[in-house]
PDB file of C-alpha atoms in Angstrom:
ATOM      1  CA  UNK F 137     139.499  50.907  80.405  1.00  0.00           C
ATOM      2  CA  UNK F 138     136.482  51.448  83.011  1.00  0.00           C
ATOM      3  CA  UNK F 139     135.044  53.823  83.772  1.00  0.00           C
ATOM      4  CA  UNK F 140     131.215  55.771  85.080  1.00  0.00           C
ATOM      5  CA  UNK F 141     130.184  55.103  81.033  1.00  0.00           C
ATOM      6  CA  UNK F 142     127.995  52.485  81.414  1.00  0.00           C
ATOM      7  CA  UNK F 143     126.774  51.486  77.657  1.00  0.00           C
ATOM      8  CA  UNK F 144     128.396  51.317  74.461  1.00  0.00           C
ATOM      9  CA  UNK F 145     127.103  54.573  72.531  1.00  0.00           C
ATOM     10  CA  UNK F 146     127.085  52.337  69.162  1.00  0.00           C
ATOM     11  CA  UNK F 147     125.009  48.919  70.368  1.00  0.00           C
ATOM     12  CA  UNK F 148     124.408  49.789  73.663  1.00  0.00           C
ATOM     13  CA  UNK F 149     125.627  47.157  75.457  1.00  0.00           C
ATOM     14  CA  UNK F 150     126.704  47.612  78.956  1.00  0.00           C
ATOM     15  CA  UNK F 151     130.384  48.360  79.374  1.00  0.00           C
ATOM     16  CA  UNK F 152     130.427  47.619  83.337  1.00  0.00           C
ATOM     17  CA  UNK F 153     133.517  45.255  83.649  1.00  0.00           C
ATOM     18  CA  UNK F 154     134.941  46.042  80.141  1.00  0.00           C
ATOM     19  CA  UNK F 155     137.293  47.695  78.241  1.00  0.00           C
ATOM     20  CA  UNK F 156     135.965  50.617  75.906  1.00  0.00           C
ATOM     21  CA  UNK F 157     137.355  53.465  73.590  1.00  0.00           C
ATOM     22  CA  UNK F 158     136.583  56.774  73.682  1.00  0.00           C
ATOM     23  CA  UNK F 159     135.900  59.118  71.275  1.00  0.00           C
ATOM     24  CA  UNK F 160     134.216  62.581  71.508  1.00  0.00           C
ATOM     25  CA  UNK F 161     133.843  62.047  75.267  1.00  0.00           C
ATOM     26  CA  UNK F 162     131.524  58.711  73.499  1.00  0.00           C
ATOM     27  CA  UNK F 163     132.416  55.677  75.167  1.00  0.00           C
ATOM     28  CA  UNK F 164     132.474  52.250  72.541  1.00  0.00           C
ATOM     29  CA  UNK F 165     133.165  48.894  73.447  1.00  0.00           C
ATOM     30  CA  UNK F 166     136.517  47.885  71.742  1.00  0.00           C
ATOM     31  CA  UNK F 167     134.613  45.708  69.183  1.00  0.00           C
ATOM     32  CA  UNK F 168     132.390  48.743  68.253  1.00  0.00           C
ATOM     33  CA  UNK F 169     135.212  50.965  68.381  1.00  0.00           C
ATOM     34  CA  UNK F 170     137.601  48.670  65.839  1.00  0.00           C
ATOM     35  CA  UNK F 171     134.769  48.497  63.344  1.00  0.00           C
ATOM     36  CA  UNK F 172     133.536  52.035  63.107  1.00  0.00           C
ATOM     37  CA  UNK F 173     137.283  53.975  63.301  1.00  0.00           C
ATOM     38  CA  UNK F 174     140.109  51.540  62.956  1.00  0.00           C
ATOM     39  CA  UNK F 175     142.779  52.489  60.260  1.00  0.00           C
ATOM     40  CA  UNK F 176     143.897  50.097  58.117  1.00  0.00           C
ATOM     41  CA  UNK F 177     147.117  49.034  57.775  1.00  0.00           C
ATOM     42  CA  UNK F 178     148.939  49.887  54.616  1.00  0.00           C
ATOM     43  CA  UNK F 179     151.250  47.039  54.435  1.00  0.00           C
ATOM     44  CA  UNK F 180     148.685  44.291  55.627  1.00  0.00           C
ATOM     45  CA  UNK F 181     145.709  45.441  54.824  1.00  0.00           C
ATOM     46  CA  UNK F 182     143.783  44.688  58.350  1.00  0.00           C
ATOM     47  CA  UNK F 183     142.588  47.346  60.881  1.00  0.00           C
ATOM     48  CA  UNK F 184     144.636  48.775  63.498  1.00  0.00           C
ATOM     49  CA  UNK F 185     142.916  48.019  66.710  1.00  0.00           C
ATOM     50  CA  UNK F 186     142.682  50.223  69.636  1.00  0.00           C
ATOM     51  CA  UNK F 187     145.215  48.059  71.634  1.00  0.00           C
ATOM     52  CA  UNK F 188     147.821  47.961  69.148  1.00  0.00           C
ATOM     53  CA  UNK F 189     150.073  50.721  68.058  1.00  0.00           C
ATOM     54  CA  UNK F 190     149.491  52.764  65.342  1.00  0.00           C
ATOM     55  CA  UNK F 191     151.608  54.562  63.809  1.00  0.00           C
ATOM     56  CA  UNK F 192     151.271  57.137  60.668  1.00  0.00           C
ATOM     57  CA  UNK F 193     153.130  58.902  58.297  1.00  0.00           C
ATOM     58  CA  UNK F 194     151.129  61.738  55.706  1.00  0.00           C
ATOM     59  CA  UNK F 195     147.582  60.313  56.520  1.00  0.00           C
ATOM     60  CA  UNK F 196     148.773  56.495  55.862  1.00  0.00           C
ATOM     61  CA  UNK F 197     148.871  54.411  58.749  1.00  0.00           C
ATOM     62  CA  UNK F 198     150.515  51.363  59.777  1.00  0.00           C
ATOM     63  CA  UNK F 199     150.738  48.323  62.583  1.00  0.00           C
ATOM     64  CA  UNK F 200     154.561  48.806  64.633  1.00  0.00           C
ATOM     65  CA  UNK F 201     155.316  45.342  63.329  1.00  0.00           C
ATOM     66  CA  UNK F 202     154.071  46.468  59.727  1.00  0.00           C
ATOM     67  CA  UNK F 203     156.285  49.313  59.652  1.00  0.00           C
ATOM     68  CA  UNK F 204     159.003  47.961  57.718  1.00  0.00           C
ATOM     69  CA  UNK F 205     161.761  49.231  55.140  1.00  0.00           C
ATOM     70  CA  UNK F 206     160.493  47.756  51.556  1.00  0.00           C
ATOM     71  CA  UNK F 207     163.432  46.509  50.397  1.00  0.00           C
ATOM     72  CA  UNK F 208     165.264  44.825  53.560  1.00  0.00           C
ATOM     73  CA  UNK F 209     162.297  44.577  55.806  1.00  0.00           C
ATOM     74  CA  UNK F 210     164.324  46.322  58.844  1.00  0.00           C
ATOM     75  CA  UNK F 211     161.397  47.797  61.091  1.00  0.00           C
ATOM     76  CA  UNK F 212     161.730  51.540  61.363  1.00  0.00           C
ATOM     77  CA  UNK F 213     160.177  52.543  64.343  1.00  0.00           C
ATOM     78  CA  UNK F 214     162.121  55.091  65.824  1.00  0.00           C
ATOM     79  CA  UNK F 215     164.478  55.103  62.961  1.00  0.00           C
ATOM     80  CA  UNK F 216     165.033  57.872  60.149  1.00  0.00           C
ATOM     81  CA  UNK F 217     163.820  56.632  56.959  1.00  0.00           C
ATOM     82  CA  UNK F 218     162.993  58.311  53.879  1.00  0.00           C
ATOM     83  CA  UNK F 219     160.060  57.999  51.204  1.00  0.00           C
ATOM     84  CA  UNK F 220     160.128  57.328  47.318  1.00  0.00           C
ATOM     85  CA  UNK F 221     157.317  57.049  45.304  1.00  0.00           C
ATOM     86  CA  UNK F 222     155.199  56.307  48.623  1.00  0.00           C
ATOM     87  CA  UNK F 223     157.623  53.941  49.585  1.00  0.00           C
ATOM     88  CA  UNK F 224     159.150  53.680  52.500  1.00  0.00           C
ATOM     89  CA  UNK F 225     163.000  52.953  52.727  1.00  0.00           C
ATOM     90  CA  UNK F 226     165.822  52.853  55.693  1.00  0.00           C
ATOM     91  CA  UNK F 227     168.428  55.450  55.251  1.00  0.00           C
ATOM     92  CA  UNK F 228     171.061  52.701  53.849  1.00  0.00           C
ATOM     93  CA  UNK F 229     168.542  51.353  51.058  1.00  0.00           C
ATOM     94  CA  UNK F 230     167.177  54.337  49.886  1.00  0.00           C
ATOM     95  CA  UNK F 231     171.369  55.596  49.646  1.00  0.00           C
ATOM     96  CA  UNK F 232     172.009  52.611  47.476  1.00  0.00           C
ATOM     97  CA  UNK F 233     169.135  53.078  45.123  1.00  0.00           C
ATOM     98  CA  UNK F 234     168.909  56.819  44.701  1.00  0.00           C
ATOM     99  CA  UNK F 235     171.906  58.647  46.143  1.00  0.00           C
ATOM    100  CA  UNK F 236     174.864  59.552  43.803  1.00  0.00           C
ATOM    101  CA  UNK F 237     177.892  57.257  43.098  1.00  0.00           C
ATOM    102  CA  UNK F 238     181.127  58.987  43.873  1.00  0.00           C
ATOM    103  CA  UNK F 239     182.798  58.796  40.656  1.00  0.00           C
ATOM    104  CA  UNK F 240     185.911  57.712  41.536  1.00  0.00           C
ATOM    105  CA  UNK F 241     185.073  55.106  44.333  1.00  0.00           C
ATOM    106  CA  UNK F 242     182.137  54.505  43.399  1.00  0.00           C
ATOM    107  CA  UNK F 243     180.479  54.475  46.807  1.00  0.00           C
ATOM    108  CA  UNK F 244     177.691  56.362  47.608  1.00  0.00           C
ATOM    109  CA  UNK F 245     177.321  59.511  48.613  1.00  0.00           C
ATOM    110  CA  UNK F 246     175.656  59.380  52.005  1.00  0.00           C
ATOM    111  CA  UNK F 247     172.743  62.159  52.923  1.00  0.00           C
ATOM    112  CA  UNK F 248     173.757  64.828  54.475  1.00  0.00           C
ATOM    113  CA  UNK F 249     177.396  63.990  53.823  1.00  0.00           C
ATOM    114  CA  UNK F 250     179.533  66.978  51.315  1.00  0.00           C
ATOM    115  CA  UNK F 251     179.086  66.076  47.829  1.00  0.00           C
ATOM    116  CA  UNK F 252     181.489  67.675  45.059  1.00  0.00           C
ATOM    117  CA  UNK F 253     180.051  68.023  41.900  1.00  0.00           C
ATOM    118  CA  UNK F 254     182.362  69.037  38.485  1.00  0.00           C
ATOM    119  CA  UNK F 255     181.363  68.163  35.014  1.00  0.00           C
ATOM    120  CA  UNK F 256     177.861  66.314  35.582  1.00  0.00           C
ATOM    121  CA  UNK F 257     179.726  63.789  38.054  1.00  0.00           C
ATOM    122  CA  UNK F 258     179.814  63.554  41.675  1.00  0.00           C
ATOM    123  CA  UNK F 259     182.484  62.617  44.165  1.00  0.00           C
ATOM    124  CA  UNK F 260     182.997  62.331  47.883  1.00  0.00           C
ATOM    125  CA  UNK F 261     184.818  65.706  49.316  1.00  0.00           C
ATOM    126  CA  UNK F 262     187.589  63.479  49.859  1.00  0.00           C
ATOM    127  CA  UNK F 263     188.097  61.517  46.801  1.00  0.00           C
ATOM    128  CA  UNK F 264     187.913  64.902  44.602  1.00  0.00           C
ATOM    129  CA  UNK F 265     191.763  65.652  44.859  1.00  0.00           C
ATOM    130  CA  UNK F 266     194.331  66.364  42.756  1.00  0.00           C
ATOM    131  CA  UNK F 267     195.531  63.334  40.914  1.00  0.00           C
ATOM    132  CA  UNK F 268     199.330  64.371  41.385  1.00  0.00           C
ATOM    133  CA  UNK F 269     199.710  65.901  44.846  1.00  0.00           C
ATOM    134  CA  UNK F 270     196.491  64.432  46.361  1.00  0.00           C
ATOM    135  CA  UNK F 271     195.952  67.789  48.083  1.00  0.00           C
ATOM    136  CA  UNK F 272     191.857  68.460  47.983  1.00  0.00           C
ATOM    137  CA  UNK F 273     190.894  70.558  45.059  1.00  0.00           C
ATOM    138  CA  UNK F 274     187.464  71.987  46.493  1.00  0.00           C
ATOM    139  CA  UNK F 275     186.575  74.735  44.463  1.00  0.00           C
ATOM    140  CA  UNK F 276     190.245  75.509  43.339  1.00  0.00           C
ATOM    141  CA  UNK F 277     190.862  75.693  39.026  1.00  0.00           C
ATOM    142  CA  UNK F 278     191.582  72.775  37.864  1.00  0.00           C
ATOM    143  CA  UNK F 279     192.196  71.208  34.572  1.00  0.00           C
ATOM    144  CA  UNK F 280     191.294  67.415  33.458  1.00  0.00           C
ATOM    145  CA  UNK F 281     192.986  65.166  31.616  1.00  0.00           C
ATOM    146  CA  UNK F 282     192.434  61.182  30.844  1.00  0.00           C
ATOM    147  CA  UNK F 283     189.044  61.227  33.271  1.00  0.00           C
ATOM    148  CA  UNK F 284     191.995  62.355  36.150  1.00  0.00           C
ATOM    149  CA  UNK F 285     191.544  66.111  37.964  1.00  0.00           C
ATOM    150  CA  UNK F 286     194.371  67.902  38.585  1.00  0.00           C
ATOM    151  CA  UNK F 287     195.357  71.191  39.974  1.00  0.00           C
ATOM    152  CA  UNK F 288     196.568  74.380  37.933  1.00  0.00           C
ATOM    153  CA  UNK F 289     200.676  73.855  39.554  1.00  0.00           C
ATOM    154  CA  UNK F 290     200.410  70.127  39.031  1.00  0.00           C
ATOM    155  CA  UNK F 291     199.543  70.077  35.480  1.00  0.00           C
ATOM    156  CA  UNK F 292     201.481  72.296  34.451  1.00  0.00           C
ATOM    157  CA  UNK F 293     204.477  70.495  36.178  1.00  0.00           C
ATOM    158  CA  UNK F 294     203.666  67.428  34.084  1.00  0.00           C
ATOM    159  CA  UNK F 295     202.090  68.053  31.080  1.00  0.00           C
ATOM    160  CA  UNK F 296     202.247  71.576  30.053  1.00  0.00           C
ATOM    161  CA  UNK F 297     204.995  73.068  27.212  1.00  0.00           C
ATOM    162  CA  UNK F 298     207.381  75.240  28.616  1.00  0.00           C
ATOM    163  CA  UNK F 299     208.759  77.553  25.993  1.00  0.00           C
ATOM    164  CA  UNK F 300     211.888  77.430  24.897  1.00  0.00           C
ATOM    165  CA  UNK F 301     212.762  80.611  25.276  1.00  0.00           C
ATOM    166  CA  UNK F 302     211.308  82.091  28.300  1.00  0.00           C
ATOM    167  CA  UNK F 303     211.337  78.367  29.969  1.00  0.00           C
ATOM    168  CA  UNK F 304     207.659  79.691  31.153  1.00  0.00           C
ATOM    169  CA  UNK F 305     204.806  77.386  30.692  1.00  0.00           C
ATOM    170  CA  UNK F 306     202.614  77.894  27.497  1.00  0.00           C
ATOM    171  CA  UNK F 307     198.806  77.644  28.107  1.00  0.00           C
ATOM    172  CA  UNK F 308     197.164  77.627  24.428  1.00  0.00           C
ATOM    173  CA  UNK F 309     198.671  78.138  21.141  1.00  0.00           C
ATOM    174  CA  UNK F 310     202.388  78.101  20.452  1.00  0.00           C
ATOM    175  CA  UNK F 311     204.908  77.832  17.768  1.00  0.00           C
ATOM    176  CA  UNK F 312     206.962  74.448  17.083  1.00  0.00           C
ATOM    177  CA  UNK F 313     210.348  75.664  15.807  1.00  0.00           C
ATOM    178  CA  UNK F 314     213.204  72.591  15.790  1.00  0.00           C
ATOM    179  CA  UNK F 315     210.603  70.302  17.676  1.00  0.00           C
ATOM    180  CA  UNK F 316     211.047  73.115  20.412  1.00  0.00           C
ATOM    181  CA  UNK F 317     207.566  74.846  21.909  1.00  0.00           C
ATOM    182  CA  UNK F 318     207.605  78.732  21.849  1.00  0.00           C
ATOM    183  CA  UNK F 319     205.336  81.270  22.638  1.00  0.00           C
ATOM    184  CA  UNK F 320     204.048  82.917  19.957  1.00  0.00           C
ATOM    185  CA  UNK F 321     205.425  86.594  21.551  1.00  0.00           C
ATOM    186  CA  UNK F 322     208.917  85.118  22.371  1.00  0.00           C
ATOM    187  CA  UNK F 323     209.227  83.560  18.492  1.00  0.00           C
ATOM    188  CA  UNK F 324     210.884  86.409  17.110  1.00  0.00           C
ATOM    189  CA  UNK F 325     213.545  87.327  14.291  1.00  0.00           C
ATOM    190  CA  UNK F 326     216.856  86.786  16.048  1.00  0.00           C
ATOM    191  CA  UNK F 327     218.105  90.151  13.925  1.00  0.00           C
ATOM    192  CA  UNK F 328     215.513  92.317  14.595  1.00  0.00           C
ATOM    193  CA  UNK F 329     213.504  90.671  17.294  1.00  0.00           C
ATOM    194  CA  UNK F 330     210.317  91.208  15.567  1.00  0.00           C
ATOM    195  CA  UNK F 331     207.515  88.458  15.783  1.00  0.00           C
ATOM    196  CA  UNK F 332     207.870  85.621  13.426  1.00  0.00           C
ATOM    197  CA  UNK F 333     204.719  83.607  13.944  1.00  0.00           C
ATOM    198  CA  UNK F 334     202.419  83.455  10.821  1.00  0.00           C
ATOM    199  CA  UNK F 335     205.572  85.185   9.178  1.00  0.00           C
ATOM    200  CA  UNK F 336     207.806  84.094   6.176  1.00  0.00           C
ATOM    201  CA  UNK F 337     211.307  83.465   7.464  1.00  0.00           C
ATOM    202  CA  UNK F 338     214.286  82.060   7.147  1.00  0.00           C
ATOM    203  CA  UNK F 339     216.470  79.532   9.337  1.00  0.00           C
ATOM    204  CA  UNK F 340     220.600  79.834  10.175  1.00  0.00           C
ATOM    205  CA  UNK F 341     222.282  78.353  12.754  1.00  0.00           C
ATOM    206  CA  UNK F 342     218.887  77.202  13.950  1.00  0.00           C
ATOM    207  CA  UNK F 343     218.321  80.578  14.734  1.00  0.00           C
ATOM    208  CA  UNK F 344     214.763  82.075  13.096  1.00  0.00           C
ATOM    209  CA  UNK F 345     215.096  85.327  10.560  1.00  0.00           C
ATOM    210  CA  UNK F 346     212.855  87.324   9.011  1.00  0.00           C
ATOM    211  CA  UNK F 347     213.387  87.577   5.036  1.00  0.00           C
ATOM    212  CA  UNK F 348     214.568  91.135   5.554  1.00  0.00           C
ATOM    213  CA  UNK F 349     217.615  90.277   8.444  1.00  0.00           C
ATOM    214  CA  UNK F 350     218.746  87.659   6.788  1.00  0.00           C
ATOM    215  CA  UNK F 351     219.352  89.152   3.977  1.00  0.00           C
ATOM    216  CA  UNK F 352     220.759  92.006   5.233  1.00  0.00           C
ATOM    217  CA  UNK F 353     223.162  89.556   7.408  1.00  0.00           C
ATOM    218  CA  UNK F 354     223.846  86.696   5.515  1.00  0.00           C
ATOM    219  CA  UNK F 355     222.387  86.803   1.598  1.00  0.00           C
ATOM    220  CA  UNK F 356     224.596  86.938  -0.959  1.00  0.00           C
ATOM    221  CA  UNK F 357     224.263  89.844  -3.251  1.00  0.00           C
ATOM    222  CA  UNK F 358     223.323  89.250  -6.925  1.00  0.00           C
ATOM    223  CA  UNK F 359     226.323  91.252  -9.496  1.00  0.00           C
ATOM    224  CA  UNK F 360     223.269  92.406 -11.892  1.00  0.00           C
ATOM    225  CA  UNK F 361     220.508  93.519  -9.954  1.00  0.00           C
ATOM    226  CA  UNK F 362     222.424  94.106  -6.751  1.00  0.00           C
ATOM    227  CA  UNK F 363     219.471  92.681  -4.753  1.00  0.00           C
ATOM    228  CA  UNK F 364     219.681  89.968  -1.474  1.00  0.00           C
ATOM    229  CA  UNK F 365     219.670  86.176  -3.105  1.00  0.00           C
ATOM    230  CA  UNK F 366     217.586  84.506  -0.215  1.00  0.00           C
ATOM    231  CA  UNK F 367     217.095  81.484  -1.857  1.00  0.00           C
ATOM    232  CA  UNK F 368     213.132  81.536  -0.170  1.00  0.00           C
ATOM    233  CA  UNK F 369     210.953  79.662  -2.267  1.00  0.00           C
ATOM    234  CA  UNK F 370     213.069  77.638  -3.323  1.00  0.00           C
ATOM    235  CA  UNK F 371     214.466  80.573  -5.904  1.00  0.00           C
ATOM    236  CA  UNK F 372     218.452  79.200  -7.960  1.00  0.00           C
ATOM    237  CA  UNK F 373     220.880  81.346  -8.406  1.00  0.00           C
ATOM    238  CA  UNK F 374     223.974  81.315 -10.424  1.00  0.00           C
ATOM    239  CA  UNK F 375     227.733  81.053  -8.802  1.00  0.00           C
ATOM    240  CA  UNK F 376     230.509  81.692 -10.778  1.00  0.00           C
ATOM    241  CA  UNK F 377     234.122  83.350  -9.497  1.00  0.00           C
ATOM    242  CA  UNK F 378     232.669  84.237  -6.188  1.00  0.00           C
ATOM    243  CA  UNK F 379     230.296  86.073  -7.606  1.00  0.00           C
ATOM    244  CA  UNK F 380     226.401  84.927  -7.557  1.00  0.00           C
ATOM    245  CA  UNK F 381     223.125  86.279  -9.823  1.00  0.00           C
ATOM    246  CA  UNK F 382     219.683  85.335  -9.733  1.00  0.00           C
ATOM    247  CA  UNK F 383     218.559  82.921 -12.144  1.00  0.00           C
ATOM    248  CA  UNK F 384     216.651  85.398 -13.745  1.00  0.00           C
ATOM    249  CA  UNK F 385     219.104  87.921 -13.661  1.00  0.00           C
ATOM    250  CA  UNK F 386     222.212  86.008 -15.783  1.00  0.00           C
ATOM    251  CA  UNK F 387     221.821  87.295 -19.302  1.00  0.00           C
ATOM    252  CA  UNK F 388     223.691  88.937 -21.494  1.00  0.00           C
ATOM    253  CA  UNK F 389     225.094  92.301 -20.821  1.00  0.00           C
ATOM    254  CA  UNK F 390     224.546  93.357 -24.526  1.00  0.00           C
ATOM    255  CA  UNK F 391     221.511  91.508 -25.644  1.00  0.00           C
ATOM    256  CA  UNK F 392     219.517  90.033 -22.536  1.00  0.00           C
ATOM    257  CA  UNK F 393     219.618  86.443 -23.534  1.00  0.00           C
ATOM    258  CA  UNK F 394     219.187  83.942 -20.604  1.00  0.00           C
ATOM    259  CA  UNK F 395     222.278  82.638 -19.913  1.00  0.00           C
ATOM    260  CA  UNK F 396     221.780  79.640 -17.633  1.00  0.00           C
ATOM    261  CA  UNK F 397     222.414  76.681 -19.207  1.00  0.00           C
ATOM    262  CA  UNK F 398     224.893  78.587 -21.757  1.00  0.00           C
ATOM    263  CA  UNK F 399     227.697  78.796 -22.712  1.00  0.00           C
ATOM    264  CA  UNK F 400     228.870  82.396 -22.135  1.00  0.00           C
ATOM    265  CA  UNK F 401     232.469  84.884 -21.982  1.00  0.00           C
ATOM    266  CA  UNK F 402     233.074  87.198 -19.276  1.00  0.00           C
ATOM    267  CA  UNK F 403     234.283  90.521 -20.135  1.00  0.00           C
ATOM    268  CA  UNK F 404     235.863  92.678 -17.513  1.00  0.00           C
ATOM    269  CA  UNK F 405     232.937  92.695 -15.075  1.00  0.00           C
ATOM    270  CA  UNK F 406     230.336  91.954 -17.891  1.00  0.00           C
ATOM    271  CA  UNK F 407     228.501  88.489 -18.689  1.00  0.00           C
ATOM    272  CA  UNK F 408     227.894  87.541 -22.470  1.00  0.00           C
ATOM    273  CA  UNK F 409     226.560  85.417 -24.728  1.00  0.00           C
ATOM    274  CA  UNK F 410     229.139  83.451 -27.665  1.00  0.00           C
ATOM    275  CA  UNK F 411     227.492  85.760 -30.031  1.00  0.00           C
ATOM    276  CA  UNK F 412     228.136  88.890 -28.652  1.00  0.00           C
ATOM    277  CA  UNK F 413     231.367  87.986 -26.801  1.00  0.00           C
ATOM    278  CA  UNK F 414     232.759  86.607 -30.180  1.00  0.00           C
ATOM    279  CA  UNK F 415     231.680  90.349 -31.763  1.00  0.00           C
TER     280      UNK F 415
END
C-alpha cells in the first residue's frame, strides 16, 4: 500500500515505494506493523501478518490455513462449526462426540434435528414408534414393555387380560378364578351378584358363590340343628338315610354323647347311643 505517508511512525524509515499498515490514521512499514500488533495464531503459535488472513472467534485468533476442526483437521472457513471446551469442532465431529445416541438406532441425533426424549433416553422422531403398528407415538400414552414402546390400543391388543366376563381389557388388579382373569367388579356371587373378591366363597359348576347363596341353593340341611352344611373349611358331616348332620351335631338325642365313630340306633326320627337305645 502507498500512499502521501512518507515514514514509518515506529522507526521512521521512509515508506516511499513500500507497502505499510495503517493504524490510527499512523502509517507502519509491514515489518513494524507485524511486530507491534500482529495476533498470534492459536493453533501455531506465530503472528498473523498483515497480508495474511486473520480470522477470530471470542477474542482468539487464527491463520485461514490454521483454522481447522481438532479432531479431523477439515478447515472451517466459511463452515458452521461449534466449540467445546475452547475447542473447535465441524458440525459432524462435535455430533459424534457430544450429541445424543438415538436409542434404538443408535445414530446420532443431529443439531437442530427433533429429538424425542421418554424415560432418560433419546430417539430420533422417527424411530420412536410404536413397536406393533409402527405408527409414530409423539407425545401419545404409551406403555413399555421388554425395552419396546408401544401404544395404549396396541398393548392392550397383545398383552393385556381381558376379563372373562365383560371380555373388556383389565388395566391393574384382577381376580384369577379357573385360570380365567376377572375384574374385580364383574367377580361376583352368581346367586346374588354381590362382589366376591377378598370374600369367602364357594365354587359349583365352576360358577363362584358366596357362603350365604350357596347354602341357600345347594347345602344340605343338617336333621339336628337345621342349619346349611357348607362343607367350607373343610367342616365333615355325617350321611346316613338321606339325611346329613354336622359332625358336631350327631349325638345322642337323650344324653348328648358324640356319636361319630359309634355305634348308634335310630328311633323314629331320633339318633341314640347303645346305652340309651337299649333303655
Amino acid at each position: 500500500m502507498t500512499s502521501s505517508h512518507t515514514d514509518c511512525h515506529f522507526c521512521l524509515q521512509s515508506l516511499r515505494g513500500r507497502k505499510y499498515a495503517l493504524r490510527e490514521e499512523n502509517a507502519y512499514c509491514v515489518p513494524c506493523y507485524d511486530s507491534l500488533y500482529a495476533n498470534p495464531c492459536q493453533e501455531c503459535k506465530q503472528p498473523i501478518e498483515c497480508n495474511s488472513k486473520d480470522l477470530a472467534y471470542k477474542g482468539r485468533h487464527w491463520h485461514e490455513g490454521c483454522f481447522r476442526c481438532a479432531k479431523c483437521s477439515r478447515s472451517l472457513v466459511e463452515k458452521p462449526f461449534a466449540a467445546k471446551d475452547e475447542v473447535l469442532l465441524c458440525t459432524e465431529c462435535y455430533s459424534d462426540e457430544y450429541s445424543s445416541k438415538c436409542f434404538h438406532c443408535q445414530k446420532t441425533i443431529m443439531p437442530g434435528s427433533r429429538k424425542m426424549e421418554f424415560q432418560g433416553s433419546s430417539w430420533h422422531e422417527s424411530c420412536f414408534v410404536c413397536q406393533y403398528c409402527r405408527q409414530p407415538l409423539g407425545t401419545k400414552p404409551l406403555i413399555t414393555k421388554d425395552n419396546e414402546n408401544y401404544c395404549v390400543p396396541c398393548f392392550e391388543k397383545q398383552f393385556a387380560h381381558h376379563c372373562y366376563a365383560c371380555k373388556k381389557v383389565i388395566t391393574s388388579g384382577g381376580v384369577t378364578y379357573h385360570d380365567q382373569p376377572w375384574h374385580k367388579e364383574c367377580f361376583v356371587c352368581a346367586g346374588c351378584k354381590n362382589q366376591l373378591s377378598g370374600q369367602r366363597f364357594i365354587s359349583k359348576d365352576e360358577y363362584p358363590y358366596c357362603v350365604d347363596c350357596f347354602s341357600k341353593f345347594y347345602a344340605k340341611t343338617c336333621a339336628a340343628c337345621k342349619k346349611a352344611i357348607t362343607a367350607l373349611g373343610g367342616a365333615k358331616y355325617i350321611s346316613f338315610e338321606e339325611r346329613q348332620w354336622h359332625g358336631e351335631c350327631f349325638n345322642c338325642m337323650k344324653c348328648s354323647v358324640s356319636l361319630v365313630g359309634q355305634e348308634f340306633l335310630i328311633w323314629q326320627d331320633d339318633i341314640l347311643c347303645h346305652k340309651c337305645g337299649s333303655a
